[in-house]
Coordinates of C-alpha atoms (C1' of nucleotides) in Angstrom, one line a residue:
Chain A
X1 CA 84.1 79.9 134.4
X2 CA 84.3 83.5 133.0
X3 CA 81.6 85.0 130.8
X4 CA 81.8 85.0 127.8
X5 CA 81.7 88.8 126.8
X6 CA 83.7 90.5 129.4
X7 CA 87.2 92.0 128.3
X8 CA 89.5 89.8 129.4
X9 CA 92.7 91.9 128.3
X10 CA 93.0 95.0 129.7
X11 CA 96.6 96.2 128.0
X12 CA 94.6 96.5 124.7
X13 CA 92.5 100.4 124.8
X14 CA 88.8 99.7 123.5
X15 CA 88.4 100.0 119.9
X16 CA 85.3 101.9 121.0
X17 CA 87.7 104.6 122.5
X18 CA 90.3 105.2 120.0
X19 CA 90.6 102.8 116.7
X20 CA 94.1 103.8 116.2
X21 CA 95.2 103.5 119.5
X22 CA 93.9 100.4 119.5
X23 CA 95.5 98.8 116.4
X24 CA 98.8 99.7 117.5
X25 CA 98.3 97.9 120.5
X26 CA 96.7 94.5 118.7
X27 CA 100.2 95.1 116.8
X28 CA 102.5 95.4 119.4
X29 CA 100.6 93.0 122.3
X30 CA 100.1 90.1 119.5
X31 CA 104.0 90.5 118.8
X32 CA 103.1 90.6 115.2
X33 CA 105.6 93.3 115.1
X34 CA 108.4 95.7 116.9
X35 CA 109.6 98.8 115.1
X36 CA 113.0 99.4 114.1
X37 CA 115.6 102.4 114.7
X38 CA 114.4 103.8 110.9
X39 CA 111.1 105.2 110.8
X40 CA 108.5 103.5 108.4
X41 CA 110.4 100.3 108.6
X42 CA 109.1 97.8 110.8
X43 CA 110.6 94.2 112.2
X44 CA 108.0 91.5 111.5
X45 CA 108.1 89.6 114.9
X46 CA 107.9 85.6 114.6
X47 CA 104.5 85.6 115.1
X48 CA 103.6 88.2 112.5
X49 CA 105.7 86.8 109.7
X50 CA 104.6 83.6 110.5
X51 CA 101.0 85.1 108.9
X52 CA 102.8 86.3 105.8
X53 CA 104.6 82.9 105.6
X54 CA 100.9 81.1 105.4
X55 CA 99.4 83.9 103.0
X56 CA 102.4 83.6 100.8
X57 CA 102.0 79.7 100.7
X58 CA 98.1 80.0 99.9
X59 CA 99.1 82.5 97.5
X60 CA 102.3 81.2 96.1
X61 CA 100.0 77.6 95.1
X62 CA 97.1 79.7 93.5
X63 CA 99.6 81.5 91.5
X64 CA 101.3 78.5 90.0
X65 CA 97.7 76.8 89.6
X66 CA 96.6 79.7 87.1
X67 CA 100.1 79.2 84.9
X68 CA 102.3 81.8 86.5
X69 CA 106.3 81.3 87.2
X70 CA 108.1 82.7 90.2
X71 CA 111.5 84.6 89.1
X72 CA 113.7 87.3 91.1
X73 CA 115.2 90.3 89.6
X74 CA 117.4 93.0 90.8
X75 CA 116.4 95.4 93.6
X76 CA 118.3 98.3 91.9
X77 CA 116.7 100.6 88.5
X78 CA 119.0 102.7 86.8
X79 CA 117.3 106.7 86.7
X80 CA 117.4 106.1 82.9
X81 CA 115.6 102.8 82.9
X82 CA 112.3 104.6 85.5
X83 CA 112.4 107.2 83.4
X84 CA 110.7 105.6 80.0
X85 CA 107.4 105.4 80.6
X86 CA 106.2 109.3 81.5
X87 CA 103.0 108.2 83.8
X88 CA 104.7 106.2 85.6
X89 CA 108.2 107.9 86.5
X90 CA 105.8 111.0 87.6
X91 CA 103.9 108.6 89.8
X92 CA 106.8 107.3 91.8
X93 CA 109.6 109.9 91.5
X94 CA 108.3 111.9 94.8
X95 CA 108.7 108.8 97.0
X96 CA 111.9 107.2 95.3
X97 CA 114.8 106.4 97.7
X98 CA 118.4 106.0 96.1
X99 CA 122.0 104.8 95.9
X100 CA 124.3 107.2 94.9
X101 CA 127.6 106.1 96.4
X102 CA 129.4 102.2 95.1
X103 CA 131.5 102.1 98.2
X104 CA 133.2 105.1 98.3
X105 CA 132.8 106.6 94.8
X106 CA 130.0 108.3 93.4
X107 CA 127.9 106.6 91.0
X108 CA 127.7 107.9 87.5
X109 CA 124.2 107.2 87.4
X110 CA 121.9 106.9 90.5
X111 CA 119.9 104.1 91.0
X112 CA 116.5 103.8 92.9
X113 CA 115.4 101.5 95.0
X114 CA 112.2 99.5 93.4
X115 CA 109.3 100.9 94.4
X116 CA 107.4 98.5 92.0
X117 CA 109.2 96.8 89.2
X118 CA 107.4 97.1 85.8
X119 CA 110.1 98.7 84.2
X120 CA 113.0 95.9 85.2
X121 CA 110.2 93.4 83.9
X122 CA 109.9 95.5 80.5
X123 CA 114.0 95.7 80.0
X124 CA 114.0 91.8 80.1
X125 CA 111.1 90.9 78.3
X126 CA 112.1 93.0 75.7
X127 CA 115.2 90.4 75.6
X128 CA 113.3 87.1 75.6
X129 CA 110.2 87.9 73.9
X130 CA 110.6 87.5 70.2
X131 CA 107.5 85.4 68.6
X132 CA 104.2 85.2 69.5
X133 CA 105.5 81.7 71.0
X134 CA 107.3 83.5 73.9
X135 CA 103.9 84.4 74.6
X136 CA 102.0 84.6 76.9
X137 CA 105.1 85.2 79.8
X138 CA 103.2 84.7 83.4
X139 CA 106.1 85.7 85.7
X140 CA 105.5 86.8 89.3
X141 CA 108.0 88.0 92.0
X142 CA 107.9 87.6 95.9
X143 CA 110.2 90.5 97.3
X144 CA 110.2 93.5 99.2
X145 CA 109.9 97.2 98.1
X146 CA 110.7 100.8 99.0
X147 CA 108.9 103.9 99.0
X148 CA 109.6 106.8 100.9
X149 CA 106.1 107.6 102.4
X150 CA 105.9 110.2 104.9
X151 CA 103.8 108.8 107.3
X152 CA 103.5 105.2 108.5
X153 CA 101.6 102.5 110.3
X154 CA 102.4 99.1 110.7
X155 CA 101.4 96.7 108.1
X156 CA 99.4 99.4 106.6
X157 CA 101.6 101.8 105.3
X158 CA 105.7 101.0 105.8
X159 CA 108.4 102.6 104.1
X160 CA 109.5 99.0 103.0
X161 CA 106.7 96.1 102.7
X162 CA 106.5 92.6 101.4
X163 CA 104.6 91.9 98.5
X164 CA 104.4 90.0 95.1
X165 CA 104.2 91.8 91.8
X166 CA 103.0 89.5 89.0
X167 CA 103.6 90.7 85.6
X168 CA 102.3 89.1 82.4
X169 CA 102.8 89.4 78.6
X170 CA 100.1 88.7 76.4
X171 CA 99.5 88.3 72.4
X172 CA 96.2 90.3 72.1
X173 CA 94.3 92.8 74.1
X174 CA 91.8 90.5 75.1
X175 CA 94.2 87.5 76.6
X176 CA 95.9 90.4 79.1
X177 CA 92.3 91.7 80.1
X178 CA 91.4 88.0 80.8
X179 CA 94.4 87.7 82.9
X180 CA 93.7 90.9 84.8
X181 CA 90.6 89.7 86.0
X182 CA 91.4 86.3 86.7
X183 CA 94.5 87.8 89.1
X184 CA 91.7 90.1 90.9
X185 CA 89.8 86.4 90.9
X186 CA 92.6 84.7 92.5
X187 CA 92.8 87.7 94.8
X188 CA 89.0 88.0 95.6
X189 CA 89.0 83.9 96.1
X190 CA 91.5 84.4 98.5
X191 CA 90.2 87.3 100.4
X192 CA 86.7 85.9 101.4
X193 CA 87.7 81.8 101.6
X194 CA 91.3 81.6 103.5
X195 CA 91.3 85.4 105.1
X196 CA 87.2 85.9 105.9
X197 CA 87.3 88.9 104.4
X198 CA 84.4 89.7 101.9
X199 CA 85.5 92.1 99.4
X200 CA 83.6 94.8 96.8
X201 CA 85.4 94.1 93.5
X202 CA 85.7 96.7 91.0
X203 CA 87.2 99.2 88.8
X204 CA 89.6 102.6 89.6
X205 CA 88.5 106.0 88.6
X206 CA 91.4 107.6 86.2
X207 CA 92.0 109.6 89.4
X208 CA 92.9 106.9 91.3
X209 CA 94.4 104.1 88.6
X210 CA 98.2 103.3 88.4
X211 CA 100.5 105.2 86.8
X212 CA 101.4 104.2 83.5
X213 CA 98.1 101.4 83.3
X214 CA 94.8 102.1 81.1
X215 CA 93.1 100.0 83.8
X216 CA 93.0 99.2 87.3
X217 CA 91.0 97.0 88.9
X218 CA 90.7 96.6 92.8
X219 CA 89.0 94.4 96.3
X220 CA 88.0 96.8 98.5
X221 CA 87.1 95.7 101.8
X222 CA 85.4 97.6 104.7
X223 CA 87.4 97.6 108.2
X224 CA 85.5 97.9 111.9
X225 CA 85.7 101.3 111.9
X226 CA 84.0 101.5 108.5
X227 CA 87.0 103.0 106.5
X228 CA 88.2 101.3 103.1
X229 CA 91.4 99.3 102.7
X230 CA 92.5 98.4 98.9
X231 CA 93.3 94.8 99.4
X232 CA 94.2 94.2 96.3
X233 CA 95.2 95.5 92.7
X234 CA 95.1 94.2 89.2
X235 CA 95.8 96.4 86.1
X236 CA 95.7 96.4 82.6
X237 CA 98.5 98.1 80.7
X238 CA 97.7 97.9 76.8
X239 CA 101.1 98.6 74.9
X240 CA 101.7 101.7 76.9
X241 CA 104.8 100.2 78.2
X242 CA 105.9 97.9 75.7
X243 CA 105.8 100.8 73.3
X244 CA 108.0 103.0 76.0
X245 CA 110.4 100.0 76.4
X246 CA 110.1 99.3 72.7
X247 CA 109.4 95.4 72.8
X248 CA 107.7 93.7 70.2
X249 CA 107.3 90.0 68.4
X250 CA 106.9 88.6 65.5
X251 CA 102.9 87.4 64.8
X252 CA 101.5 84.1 63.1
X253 CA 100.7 87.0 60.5
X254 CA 104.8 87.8 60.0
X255 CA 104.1 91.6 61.2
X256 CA 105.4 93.0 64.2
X257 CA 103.4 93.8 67.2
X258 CA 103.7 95.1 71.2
X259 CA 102.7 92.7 73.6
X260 CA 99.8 94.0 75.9
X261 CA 100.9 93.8 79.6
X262 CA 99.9 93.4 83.4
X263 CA 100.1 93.5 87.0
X264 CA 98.9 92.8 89.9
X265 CA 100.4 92.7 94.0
X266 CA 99.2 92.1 97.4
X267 CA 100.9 93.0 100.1
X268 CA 101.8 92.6 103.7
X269 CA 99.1 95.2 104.4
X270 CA 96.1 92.3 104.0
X271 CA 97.6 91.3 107.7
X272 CA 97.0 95.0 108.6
X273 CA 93.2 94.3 106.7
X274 CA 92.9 90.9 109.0
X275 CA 93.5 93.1 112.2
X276 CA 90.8 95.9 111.5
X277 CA 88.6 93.2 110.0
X278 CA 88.6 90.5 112.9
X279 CA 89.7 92.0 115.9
X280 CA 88.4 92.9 119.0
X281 CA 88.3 94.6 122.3
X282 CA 90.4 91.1 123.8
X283 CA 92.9 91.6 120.8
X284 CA 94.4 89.7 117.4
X285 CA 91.4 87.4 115.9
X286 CA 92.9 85.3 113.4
X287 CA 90.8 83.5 110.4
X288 CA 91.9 79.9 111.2
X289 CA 93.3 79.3 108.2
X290 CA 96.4 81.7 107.9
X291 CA 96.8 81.3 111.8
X292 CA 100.0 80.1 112.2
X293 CA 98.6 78.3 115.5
X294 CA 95.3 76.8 114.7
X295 CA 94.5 75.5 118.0
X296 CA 96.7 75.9 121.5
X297 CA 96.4 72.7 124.1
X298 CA 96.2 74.1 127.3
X299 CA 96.6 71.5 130.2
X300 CA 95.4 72.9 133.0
X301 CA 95.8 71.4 137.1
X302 CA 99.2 70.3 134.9
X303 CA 101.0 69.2 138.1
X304 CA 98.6 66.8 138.9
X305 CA 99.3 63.3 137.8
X306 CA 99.0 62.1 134.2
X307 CA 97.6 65.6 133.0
X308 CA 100.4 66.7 130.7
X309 CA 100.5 63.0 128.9
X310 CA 96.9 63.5 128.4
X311 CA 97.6 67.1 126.6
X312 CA 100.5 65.5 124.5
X313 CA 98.6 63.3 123.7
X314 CA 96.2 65.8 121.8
X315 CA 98.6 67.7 120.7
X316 CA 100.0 65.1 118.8
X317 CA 96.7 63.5 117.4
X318 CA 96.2 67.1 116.3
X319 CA 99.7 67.3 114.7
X320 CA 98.6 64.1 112.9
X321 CA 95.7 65.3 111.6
X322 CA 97.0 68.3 109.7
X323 CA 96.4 71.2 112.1
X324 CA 98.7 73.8 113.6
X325 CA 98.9 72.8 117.0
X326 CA 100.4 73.6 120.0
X327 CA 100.6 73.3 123.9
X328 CA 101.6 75.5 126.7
X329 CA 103.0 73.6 129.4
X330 CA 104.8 76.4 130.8
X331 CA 104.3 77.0 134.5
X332 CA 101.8 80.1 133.9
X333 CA 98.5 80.2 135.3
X334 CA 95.4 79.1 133.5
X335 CA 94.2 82.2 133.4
X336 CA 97.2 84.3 132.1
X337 CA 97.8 81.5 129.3
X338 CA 93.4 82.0 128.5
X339 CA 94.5 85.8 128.0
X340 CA 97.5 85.7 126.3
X341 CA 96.2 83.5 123.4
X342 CA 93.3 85.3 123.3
X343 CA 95.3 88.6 122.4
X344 CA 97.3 86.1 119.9
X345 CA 94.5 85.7 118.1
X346 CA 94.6 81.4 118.4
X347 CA 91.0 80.3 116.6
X348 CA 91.1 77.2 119.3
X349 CA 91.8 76.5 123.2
X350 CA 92.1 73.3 123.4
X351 CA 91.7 72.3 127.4
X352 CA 92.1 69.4 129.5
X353 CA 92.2 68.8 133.4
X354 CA 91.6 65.8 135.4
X355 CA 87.7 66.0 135.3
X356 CA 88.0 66.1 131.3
X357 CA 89.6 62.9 131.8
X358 CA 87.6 61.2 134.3
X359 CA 84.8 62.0 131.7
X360 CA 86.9 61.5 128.3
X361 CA 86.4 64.6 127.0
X362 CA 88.3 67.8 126.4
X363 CA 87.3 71.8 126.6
X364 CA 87.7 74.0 123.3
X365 CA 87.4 77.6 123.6
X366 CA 86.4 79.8 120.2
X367 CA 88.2 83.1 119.9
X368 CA 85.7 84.4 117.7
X369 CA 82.2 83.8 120.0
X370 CA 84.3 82.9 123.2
X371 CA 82.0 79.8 122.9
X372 CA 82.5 76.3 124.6
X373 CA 82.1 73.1 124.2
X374 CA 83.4 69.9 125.8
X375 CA 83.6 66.7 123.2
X376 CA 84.6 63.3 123.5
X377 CA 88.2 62.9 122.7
X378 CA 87.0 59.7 120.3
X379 CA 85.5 63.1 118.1
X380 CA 88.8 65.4 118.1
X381 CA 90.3 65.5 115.7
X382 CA 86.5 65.9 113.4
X383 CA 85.4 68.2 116.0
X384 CA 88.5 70.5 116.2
X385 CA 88.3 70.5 112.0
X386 CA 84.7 71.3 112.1
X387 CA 85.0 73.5 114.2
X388 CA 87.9 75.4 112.6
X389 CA 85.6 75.7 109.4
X390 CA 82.8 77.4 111.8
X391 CA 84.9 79.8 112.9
X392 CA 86.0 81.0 109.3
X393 CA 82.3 81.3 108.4
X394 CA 81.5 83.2 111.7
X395 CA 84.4 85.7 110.7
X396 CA 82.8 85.9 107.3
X397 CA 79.6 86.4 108.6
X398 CA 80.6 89.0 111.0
X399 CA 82.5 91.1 108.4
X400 CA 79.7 90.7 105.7
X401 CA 77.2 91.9 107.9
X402 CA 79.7 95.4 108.8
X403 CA 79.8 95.7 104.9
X404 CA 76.5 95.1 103.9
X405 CA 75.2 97.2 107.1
X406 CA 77.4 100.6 106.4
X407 CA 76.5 100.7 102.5
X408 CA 74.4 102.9 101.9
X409 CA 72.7 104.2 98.4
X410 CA 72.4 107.8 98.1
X411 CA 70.9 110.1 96.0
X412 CA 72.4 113.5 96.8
X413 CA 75.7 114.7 97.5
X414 CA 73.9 116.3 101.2
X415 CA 73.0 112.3 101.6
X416 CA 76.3 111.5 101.6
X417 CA 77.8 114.2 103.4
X418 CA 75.2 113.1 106.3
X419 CA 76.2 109.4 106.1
X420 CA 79.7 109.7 106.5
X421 CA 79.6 112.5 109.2
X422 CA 76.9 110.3 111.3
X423 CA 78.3 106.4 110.5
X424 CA 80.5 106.5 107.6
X425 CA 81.0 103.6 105.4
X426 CA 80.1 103.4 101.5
X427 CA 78.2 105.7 100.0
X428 CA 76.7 103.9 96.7
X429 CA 75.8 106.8 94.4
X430 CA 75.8 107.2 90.9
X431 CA 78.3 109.3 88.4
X432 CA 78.5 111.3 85.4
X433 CA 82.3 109.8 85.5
X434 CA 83.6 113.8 85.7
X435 CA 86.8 114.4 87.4
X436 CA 85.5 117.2 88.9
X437 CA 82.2 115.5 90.4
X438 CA 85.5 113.8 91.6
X439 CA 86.5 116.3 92.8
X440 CA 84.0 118.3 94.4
X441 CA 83.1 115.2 96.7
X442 CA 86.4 114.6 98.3
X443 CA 86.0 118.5 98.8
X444 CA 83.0 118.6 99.9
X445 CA 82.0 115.5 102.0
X446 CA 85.6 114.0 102.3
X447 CA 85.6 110.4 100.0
X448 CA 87.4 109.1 97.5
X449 CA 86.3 107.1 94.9
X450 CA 86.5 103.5 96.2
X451 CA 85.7 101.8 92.7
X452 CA 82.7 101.5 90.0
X453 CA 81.7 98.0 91.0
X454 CA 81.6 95.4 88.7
X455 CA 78.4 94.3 89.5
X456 CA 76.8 98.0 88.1
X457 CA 73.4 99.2 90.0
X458 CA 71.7 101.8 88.3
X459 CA 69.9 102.8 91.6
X460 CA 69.0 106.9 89.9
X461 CA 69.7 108.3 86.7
X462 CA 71.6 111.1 87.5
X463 CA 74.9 111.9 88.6
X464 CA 75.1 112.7 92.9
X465 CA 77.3 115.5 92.4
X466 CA 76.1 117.4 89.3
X467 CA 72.7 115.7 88.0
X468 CA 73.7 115.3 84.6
X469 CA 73.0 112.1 83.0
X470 CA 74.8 109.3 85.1
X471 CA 77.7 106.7 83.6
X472 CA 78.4 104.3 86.1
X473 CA 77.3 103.7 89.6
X474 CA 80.0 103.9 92.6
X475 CA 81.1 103.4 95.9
X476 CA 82.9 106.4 97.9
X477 CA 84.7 106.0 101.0
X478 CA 87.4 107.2 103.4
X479 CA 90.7 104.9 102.6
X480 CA 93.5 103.6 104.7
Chain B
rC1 C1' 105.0 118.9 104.9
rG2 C1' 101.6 121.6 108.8
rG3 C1' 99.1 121.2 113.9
rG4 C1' 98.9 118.6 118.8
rG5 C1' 100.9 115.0 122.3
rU6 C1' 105.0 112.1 124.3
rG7 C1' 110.5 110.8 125.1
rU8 C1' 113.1 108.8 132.7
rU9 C1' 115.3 100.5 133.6
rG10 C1' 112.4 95.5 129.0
rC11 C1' 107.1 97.8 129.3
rG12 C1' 103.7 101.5 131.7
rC13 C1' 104.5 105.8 134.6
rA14 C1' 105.8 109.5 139.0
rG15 C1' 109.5 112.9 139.9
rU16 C1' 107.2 119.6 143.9
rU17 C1' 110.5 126.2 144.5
rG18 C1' 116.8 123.1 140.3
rG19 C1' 120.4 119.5 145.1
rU20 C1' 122.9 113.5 141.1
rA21 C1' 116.3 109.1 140.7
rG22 C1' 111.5 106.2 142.5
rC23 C1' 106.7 103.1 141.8
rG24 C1' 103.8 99.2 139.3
rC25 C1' 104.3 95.3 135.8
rG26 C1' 107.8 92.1 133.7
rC27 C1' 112.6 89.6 134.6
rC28 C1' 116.0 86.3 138.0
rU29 C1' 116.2 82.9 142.9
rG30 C1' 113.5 80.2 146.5
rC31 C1' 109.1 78.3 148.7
rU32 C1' 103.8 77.9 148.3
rU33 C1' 100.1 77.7 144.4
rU34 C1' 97.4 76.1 139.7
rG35 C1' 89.5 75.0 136.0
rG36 C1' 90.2 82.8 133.5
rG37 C1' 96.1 87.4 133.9
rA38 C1' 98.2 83.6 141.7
rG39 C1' 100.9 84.7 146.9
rC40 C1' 105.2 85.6 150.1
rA41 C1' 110.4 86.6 150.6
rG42 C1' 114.9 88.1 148.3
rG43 C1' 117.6 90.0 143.9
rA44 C1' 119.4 92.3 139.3
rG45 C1' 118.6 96.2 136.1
rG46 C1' 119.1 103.7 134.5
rC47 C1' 124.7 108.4 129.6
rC48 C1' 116.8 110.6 132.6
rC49 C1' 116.3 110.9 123.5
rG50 C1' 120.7 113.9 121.4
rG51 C1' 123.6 118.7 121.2
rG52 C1' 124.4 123.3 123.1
rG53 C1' 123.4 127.0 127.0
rU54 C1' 122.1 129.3 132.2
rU55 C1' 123.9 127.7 137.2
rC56 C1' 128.3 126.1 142.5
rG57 C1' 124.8 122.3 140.8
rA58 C1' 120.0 120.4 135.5
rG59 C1' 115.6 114.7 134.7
rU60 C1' 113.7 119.6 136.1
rC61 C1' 114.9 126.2 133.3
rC62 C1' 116.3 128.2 128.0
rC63 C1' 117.6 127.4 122.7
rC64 C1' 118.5 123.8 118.6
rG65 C1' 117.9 119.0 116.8
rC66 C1' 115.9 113.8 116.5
rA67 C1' 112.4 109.9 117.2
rC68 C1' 107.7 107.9 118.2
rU69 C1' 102.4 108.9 118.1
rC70 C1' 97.6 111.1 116.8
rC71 C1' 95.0 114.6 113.4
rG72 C1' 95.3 116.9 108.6
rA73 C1' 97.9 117.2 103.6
rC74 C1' 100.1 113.7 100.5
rC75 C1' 99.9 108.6 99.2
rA76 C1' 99.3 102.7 92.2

RNA sequence: CGGGGUGUUGCGCAGUUGGUAGCGCGCCUGCUUUGGGAGCAGGAGGCCCGGGGUUCGAGUCCCCGCACUCCGACCA
């Protein structure tokens, strides 16, 4: 048998030698996805929307748990319609695509193509909410939408992406700040428990917040190479909009009053998150349970006799048990079929050969350690479970331990210009909450705000940047 | 949008001073194999990114595009 550590795909470059080469290669080899004759816009392969499939399930249940209600509405806003709210048209004008032509005649008004859909949700509501009981409204969409970036990677930054957008209508102030932290909840929950990935939650600088909300809230998670991705959004809106969109309802008092609003989205960009957070040198690591196959049943020596009923077998007590199971019975070698779901990603190998049987037992392989262990097939199905659950808390393990181990508190703005040139990663710090502190650090040392944690550490008085009197402590990172 | 790199068969590449294309992998057929990417034999597959030029002749030289990719800028 191999060892354990060596690199057993060699069509994947080292993540060692050139991250980005290296994700684009996890993308392509995994056949997660293929790209299409339009730049930015990307084919998601079987395999790869077979991920988004499961995340949208997990989702989709944890969505209509907490209240909300799945509707569709057009893909199509009217120039007049993005224009309302001032913020927000400014933030999404420069990378708005748009229809100008109804078959062959020109429009009389041009319409964009969603690249978020706040203002569509703000035209109806103010149709169906009249009273304060039309409230609260807890709608969410599953679609896709456009925006016309100018550079792209796959599942990290397309031209067109899959997401939901869940927007909300609330009587007071306080119910829609509720609901925007139990959405980044829900998103947080989902992050660390079903992908593995352990998430900083916090709040946006007014630098970085939405256009058009008075709050945004964010999971920030910390990839291999020690760069940021935004996992996940949740904002508070106030009135803004529903004053720009004019909606209001009737109170228990009999006076009118705006509704105060949210959103919040995830996108097909947490796949591109799973990738930089679990991968490795071999290829995809998937967290076992989004992986569309759980555990692959390898027979191996299948020509001898009564091999391949012993790996049905398996397959179908694990098919009966409730996990995503397959088997390769194709006429590959052992070896290429160890490899090729290795690159996949597959949590479990599930082997079995004539000596297995003589002793009653089968092989299973980990993806994440490489680890194995033979058990008794009387114990599959509980071993193959158990073990499933091991491998989601190595993952977590793994990736806490890259968080926790590249944050790093500093106290001057030279600290942090040292830490990110030598390591990178986050840079706690405190801050006087200036925009030009703001500022001056991307400037000067490269970072972005990431987000004022919600869990506040005063770790110095003082602000890193210009050592007045400090407001909130932060983290600062380079984002994807 | 700036700077670099790359466009030749499904994929990865070679192609010299210009002479009408080759290798590896994969694919198909057959036989032999099968506990970590198997072996032998045979076979199919190309508008050399596009458009102009130079030339008797262009994958190759010259101009102009386009795409992908990396690094910046930009990016709720």
């Amino acid at each position: 048998m191999a060892k354990e550590n060596k690199k057993q795909v060699e069509q994947i470059t080292d993540m060692e030698v050139d991250f980005a080469q290296w994700y684009t290669d996890v993308c392509k080899k995994a056949e997660l996805i293929d790209y299409s004759s339009i730049k930015g816009m990307f084919i998601y392969r079987p395999y790869g929307y077979a991920i988004w499939e499961n995340i949208q399930a997990e989702l989709d249940r944890k969505f209509k748990e907490t209240g909300h209600e799945n509707v569709y509405l057009p893909m199509l806003i009217p120039e007049s319609l993005l224009q309302k709210e001032k913020d927000h048209v400014e933030g999404f004008a420069p990378e708005c695509a748009w229809v100008t032509l109804g078959g062959s005649e020109k429009l009389e008004e041009k319409y964009c193509i969603r690249p978020t859909s706040e203002t569509l949700f703000c035209e109806h509501y103010k149709n169906v909410i009249h009273s304060h009981r039309d409230l609260p409204k807890l709608y969410n969409q599953w679609c896709s939408v456009l925006r016309w970036e100018k550079t792209s990677r796959p599942f990290l930054r397309h031209r067109e992406f899959l997401w939901q957008e869940g927007h909300t209508m609330h009587a007071t102030p306080e119910e829609a700040r509720e609901e925007t932290m139990r959405m980044l909840n829900v998103y947080a929950d989902f992050l660390e428990n079903v992908l593995a990935m352990p998430v900083v939650k916090g709040r946006k600088t007014d630098k970085e917040k939405f256009n058009g909300a008075e709050e945004t809230y964010t999971v920030e998670c910390m990839m291999h190479d020690h760069k940021a991705l935004q996992s996940g959004t949740s904002h508070y809106f106030g009135d803004g909009f529903a004053k720009a969109f004019d909606i209001t309802f009737t109170g228990s008092d009999n006076q009118l009053h705006h509704p105060h609003q949210t959103s919040w989205g995830v996108s097909t960009r947490m796949i591109g998150g799973i990738i930089m957070t679990h991968g490795d040198n071999n290829g995809l690591v998937l967290p076992p349970r989004i992986a569309p196959v759980q555990a692959m049943v390898i027979p191996v020596a299948q020509h001898k006799e009564g091999v391949l009923e012993a790996a049905s077998a398996l397959l179908e007590r694990l098919k009966k048990a409730g996990i995503r199971a397959k088997m390769d019975s194709s006429d590959q070698s052992m070896g290429w079929k160890a490899a090729e779901y290795e690159m996949k990603g597959v949590p479990l190998r599930v082997e079995i050969g004539p000596k297995d049987m003589e002793k009653g037992q089968c092989c299973i392989c980990r993806r994440d350690s490489g680890e194995k262990v033979f058990v008794p097939l009387s114990e599959l199905e509980e071993d193959v479970k158990w073990l499933l659950d091991e491998v989601h808390k190595g993952l977590y393990a793994r990736a806490k331990k890259n968080l926790e181990d590249h944050t790093r508190v500093c106290m001057t703005l030279e600290e942090v210009k040292t830490f990110m040139e030598r390591e990178g990663g986050f840079a706690k710090t405190m801050w006087c909450g200036g925009l030009d502190c703001e500022l001056a650090m991307k400037e000067q040392s490269g970072v972005t705000s990431r987000c004022m944690p919600l869990e506040q550490e005063r770790v110095s008085d003082v602000c890193v940047c210009c050592g007045k009197p400090a407001k909130h402590s932060i983290l600062w990172g380079v984002a994807y």
